[in-house]
C-alpha atoms as a printed R data frame, in Angstrom:
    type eleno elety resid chain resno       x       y       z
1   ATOM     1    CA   UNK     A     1 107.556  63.021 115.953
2   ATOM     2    CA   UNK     A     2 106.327  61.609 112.947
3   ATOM     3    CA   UNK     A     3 106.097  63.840 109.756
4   ATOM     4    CA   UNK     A     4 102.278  63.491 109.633
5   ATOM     5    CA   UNK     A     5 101.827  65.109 112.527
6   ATOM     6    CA   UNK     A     6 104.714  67.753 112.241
7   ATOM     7    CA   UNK     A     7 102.898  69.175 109.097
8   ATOM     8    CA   UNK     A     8  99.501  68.730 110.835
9   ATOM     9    CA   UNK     A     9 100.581  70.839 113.742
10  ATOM    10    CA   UNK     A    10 102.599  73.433 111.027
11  ATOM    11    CA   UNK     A    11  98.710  73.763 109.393
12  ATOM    12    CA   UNK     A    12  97.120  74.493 112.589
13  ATOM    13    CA   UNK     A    13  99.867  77.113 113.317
14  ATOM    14    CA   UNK     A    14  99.243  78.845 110.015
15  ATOM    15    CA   UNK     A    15  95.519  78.677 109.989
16  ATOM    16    CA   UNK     A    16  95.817  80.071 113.504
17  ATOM    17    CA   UNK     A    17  97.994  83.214 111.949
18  ATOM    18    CA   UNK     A    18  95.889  84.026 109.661
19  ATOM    19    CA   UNK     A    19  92.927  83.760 112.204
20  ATOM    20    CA   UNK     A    20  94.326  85.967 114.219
21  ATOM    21    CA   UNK     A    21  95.762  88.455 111.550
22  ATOM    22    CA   UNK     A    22  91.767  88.529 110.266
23  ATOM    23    CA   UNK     A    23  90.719  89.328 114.090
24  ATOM    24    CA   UNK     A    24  93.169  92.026 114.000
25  ATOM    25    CA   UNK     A    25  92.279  93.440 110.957
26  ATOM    26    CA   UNK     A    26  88.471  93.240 111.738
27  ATOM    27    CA   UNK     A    27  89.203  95.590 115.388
28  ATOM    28    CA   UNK     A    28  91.617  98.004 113.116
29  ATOM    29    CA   UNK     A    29  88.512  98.131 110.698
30  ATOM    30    CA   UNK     A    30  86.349  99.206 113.702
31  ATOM    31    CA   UNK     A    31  88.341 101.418 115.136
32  ATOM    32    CA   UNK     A    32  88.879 103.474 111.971
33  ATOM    33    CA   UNK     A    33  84.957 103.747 111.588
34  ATOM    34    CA   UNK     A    34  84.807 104.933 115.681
35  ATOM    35    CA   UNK     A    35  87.879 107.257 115.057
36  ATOM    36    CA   UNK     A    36  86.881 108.843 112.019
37  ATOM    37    CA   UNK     A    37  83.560 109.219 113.023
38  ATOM    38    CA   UNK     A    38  83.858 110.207 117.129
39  ATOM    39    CA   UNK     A    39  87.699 111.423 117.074
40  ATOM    40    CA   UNK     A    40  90.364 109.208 119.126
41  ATOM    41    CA   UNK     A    41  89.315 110.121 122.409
42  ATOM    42    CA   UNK     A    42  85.792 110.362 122.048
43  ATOM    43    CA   UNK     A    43  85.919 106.779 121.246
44  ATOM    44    CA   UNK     A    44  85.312 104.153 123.747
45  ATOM    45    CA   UNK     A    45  86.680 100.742 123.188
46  ATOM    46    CA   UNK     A    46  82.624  99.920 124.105
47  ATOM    47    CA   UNK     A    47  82.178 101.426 120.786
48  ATOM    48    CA   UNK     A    48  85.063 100.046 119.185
49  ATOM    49    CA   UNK     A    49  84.180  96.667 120.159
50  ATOM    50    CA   UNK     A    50  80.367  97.112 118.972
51  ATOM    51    CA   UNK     A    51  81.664  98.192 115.585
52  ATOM    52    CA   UNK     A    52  84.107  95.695 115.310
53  ATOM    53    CA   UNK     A    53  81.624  92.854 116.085
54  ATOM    54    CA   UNK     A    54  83.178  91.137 118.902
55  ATOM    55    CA   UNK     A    55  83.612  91.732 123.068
56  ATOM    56    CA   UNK     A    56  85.500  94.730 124.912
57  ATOM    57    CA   UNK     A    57  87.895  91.571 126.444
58  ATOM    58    CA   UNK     A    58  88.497  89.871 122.778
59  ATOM    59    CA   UNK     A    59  89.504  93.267 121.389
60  ATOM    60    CA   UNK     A    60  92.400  93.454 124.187
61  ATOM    61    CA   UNK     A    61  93.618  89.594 123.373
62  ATOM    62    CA   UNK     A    62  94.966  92.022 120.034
63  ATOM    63    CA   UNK     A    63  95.603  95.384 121.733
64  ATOM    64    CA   UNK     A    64  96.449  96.245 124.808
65  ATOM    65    CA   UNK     A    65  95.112  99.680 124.269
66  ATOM    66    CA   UNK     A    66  93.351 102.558 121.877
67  ATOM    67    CA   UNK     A    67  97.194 103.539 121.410
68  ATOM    68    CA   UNK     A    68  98.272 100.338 120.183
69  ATOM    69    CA   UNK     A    69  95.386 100.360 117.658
70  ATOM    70    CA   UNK     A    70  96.343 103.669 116.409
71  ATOM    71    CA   UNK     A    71 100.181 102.342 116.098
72  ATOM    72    CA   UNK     A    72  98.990  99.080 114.289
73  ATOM    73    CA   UNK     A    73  96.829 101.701 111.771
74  ATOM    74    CA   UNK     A    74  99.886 103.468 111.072
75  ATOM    75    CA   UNK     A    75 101.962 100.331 110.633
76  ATOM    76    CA   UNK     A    76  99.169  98.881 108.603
77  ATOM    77    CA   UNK     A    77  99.104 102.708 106.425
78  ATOM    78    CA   UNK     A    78 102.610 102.332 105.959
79  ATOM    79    CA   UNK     A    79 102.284  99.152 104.622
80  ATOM    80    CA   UNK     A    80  99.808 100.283 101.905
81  ATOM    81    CA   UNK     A    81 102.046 103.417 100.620
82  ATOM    82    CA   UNK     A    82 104.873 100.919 100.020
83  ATOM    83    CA   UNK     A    83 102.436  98.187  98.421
84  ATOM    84    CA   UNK     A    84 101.129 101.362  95.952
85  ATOM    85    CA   UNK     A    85 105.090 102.479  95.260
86  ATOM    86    CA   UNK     A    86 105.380  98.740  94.476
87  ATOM    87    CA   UNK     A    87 102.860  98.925  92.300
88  ATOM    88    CA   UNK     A    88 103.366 101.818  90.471
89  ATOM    89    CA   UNK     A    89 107.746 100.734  89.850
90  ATOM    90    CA   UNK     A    90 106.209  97.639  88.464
91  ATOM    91    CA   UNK     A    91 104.687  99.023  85.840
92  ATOM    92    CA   UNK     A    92 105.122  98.375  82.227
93  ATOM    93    CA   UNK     A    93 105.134 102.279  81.283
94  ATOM    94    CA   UNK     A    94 108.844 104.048  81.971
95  ATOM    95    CA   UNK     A    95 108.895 104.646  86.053
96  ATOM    96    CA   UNK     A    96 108.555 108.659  85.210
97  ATOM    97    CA   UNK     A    97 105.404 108.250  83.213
98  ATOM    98    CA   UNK     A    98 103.594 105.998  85.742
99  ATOM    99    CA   UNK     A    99 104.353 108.605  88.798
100 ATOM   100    CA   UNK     A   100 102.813 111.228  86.920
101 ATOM   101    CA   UNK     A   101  99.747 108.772  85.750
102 ATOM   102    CA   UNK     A   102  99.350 107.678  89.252
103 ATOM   103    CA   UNK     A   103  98.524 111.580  90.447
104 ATOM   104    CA   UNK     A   104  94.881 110.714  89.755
105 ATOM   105    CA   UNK     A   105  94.357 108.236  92.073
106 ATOM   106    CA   UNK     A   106  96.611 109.725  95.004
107 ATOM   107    CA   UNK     A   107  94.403 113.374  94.593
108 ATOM   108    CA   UNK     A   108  91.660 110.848  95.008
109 ATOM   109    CA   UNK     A   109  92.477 109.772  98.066
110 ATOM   110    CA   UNK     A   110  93.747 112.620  99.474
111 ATOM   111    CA   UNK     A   111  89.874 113.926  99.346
112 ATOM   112    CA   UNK     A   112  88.620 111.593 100.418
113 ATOM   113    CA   UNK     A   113  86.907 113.063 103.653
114 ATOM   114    CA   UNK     A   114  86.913 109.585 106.007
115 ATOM   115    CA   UNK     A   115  90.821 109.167 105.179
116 ATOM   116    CA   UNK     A   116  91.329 112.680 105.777
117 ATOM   117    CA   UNK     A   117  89.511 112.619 109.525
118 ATOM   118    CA   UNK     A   118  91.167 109.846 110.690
119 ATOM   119    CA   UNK     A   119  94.994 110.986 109.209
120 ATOM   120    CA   UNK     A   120  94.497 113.890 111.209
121 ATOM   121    CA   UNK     A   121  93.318 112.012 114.457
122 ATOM   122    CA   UNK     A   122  96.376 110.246 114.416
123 ATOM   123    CA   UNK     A   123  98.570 113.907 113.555
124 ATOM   124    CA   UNK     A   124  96.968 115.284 116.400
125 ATOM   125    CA   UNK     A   125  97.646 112.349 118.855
126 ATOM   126    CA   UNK     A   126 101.257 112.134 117.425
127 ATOM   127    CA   UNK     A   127 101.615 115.986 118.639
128 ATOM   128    CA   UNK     A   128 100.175 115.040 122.626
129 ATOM   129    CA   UNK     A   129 101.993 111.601 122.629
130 ATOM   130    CA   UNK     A   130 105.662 110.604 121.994
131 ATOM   131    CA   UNK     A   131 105.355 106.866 121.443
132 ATOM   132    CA   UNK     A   132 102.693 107.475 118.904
133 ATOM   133    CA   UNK     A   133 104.642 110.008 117.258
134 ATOM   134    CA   UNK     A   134 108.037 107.800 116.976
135 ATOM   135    CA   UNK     A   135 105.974 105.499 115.114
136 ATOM   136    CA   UNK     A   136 104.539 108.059 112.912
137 ATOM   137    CA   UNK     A   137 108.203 109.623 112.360
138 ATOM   138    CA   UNK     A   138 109.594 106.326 111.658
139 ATOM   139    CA   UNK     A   139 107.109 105.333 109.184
140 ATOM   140    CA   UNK     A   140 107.606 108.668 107.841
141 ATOM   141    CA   UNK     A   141 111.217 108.162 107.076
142 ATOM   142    CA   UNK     A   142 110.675 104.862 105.882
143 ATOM   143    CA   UNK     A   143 108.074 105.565 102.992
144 ATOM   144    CA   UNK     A   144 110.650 108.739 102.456
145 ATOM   145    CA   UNK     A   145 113.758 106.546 101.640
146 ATOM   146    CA   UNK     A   146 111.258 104.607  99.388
147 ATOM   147    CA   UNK     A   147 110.410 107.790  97.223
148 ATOM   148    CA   UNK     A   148 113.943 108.253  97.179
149 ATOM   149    CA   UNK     A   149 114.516 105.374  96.064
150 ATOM   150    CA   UNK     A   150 111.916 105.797  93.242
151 ATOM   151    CA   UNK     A   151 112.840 109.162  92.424
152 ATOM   152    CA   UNK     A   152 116.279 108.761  91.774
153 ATOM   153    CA   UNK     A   153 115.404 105.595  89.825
154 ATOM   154    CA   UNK     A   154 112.846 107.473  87.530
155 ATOM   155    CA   UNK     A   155 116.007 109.872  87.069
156 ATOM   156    CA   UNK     A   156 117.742 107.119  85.130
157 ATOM   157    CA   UNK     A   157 118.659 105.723  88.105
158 ATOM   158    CA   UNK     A   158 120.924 107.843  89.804
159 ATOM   159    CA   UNK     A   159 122.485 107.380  93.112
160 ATOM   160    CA   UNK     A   160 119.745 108.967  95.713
161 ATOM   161    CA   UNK     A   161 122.300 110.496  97.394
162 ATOM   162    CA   UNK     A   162 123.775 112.209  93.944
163 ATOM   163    CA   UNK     A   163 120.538 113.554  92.921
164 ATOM   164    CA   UNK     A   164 121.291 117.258  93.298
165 ATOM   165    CA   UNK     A   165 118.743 118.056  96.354
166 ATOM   166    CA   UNK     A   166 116.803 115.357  96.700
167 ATOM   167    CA   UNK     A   167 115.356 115.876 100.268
168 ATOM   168    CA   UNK     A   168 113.907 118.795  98.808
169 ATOM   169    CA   UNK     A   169 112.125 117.110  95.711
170 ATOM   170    CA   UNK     A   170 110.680 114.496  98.056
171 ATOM   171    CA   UNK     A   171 109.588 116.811 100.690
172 ATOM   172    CA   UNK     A   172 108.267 118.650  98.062
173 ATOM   173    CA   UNK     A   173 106.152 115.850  96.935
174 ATOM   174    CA   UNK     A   174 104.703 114.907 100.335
175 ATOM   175    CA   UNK     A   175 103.796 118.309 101.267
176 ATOM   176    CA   UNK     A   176 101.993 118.416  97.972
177 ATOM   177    CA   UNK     A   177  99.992 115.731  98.746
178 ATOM   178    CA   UNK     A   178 100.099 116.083 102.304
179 ATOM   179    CA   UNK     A   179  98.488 119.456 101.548
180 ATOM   180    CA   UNK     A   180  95.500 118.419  99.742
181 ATOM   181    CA   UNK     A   181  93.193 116.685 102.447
182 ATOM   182    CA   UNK     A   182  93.515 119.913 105.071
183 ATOM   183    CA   UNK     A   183  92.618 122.079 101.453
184 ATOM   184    CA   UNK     A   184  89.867 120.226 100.928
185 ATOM   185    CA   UNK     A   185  88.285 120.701 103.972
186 ATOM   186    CA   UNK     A   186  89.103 124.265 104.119
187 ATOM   187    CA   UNK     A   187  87.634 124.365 100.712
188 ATOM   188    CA   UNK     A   188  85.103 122.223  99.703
189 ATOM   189    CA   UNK     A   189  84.591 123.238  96.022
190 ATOM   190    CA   UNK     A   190  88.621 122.638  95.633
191 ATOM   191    CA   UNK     A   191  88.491 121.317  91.687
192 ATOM   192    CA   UNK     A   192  89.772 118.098  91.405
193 ATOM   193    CA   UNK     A   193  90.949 118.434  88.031
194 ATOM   194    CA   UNK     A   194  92.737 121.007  88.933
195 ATOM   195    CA   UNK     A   195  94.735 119.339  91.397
196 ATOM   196    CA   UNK     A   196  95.511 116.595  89.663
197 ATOM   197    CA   UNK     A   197  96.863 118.678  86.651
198 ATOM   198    CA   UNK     A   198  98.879 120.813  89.444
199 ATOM   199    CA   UNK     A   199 100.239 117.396  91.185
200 ATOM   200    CA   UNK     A   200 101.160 115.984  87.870
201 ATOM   201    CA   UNK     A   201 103.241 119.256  86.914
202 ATOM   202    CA   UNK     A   202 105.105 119.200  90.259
203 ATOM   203    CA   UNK     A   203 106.098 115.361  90.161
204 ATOM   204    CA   UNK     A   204 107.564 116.596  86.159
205 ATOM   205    CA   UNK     A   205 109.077 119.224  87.895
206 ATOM   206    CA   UNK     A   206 110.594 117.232  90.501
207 ATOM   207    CA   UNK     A   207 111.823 114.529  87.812
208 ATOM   208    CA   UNK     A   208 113.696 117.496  86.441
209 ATOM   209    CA   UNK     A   209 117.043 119.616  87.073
210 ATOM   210    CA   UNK     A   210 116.058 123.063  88.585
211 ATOM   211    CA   UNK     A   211 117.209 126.059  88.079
């Protein structure tokens, strides 16, 4: 096969990809607006499909089913933690520093009422259905080894596993977070300077030994 049409073939492969990675991104998209807004099973793939802008039978070329969307939105989740942690360890400032400036932004999102809804629509269909919650479990202990990871580096780069109780700090740190969307439901005048002064104390005190 000549190389001309090797590479021309390669092209339409890629273009293809990334076709089909923007399709899949455009039903996820849809399907968080239907979720968020109708809950998980309230949500037809009618609707899901209408939001999404394209046919009931194009939506299950990507996904075979509402469950696979809500595993591909917790793959895709996952994927944006890590790109943040990233982010934040490749910062100019000392590692320690940018974990505690980055406590704005993650109180931020944590109430933020859409992301909120639809983390707990995928909780609560992780508690009625074991494949979904292996996913969310695994992608748990994935973004978990990460902070461990960043942790022990921000500790002057310690071991993980020689950081005197490290499971601890980092379930500390998740619960903290973790916390905030269900409180600001609960509580809807819950200050947000507040929190981010409490979150930024807790990641100091987690960067620290304890007593």
């Amino acid at each position: 096969m000549p190389q001309v049409e090797r590479d021309g073939i390669a092209e339409r492969s890629c273009l293809e990809r990334t076709r089909n990675e923007s399709r899949r991104q455009q039903v996820l998209q849809g399907a968080t607006h239907c979720f968020c807004r109708h809950g998980f099973h309230n949500a037809s793939m009618a609707e899901i499909a209408k939001s999404a802008g394209m046919s009931v039978g194009h939506i299950y070329h990507y996904f075979q089913s509402k469950e696979a969307i809500i595993i591909a939105i917790v793959e895709s989740q996952q994927e944006e933690v890590l790109a943040l942690l990233d982010q934040v360890e490749g910062s100019a400032a000392p590692l320690a520093d940018a974990l505690v400036d980055e406590a704005a932004r993650g109180v931020d999102s944590c109430m933020d009422l859409a992301s909120t809804a639809l983390m707990l629509e995928v909780l609560a269909e992780a508690a009625r259905n074991p494949k979904v919650a292996e996913v969310v479990q695994a992608s748990d202990a994935v973004v978990r080894a990460r902070m461990r990871e960043m942790l022990a580096k921000a500790m002057g780069g310690a071991d993980p596993a020689a950081v005197p109780d490290m499971e601890d700090r980092v379930e500390s740190l998740f619960t903290l977070f973790q916390g905030i969307p269900v409180r600001a439901i609960r509580n809807p005048s819950l200050d947000r300077e507040r929190m981010v002064r409490i979150v930024r104390d807790m990641i100091r005190w987690i960067l620290h030994e304890r007593t």
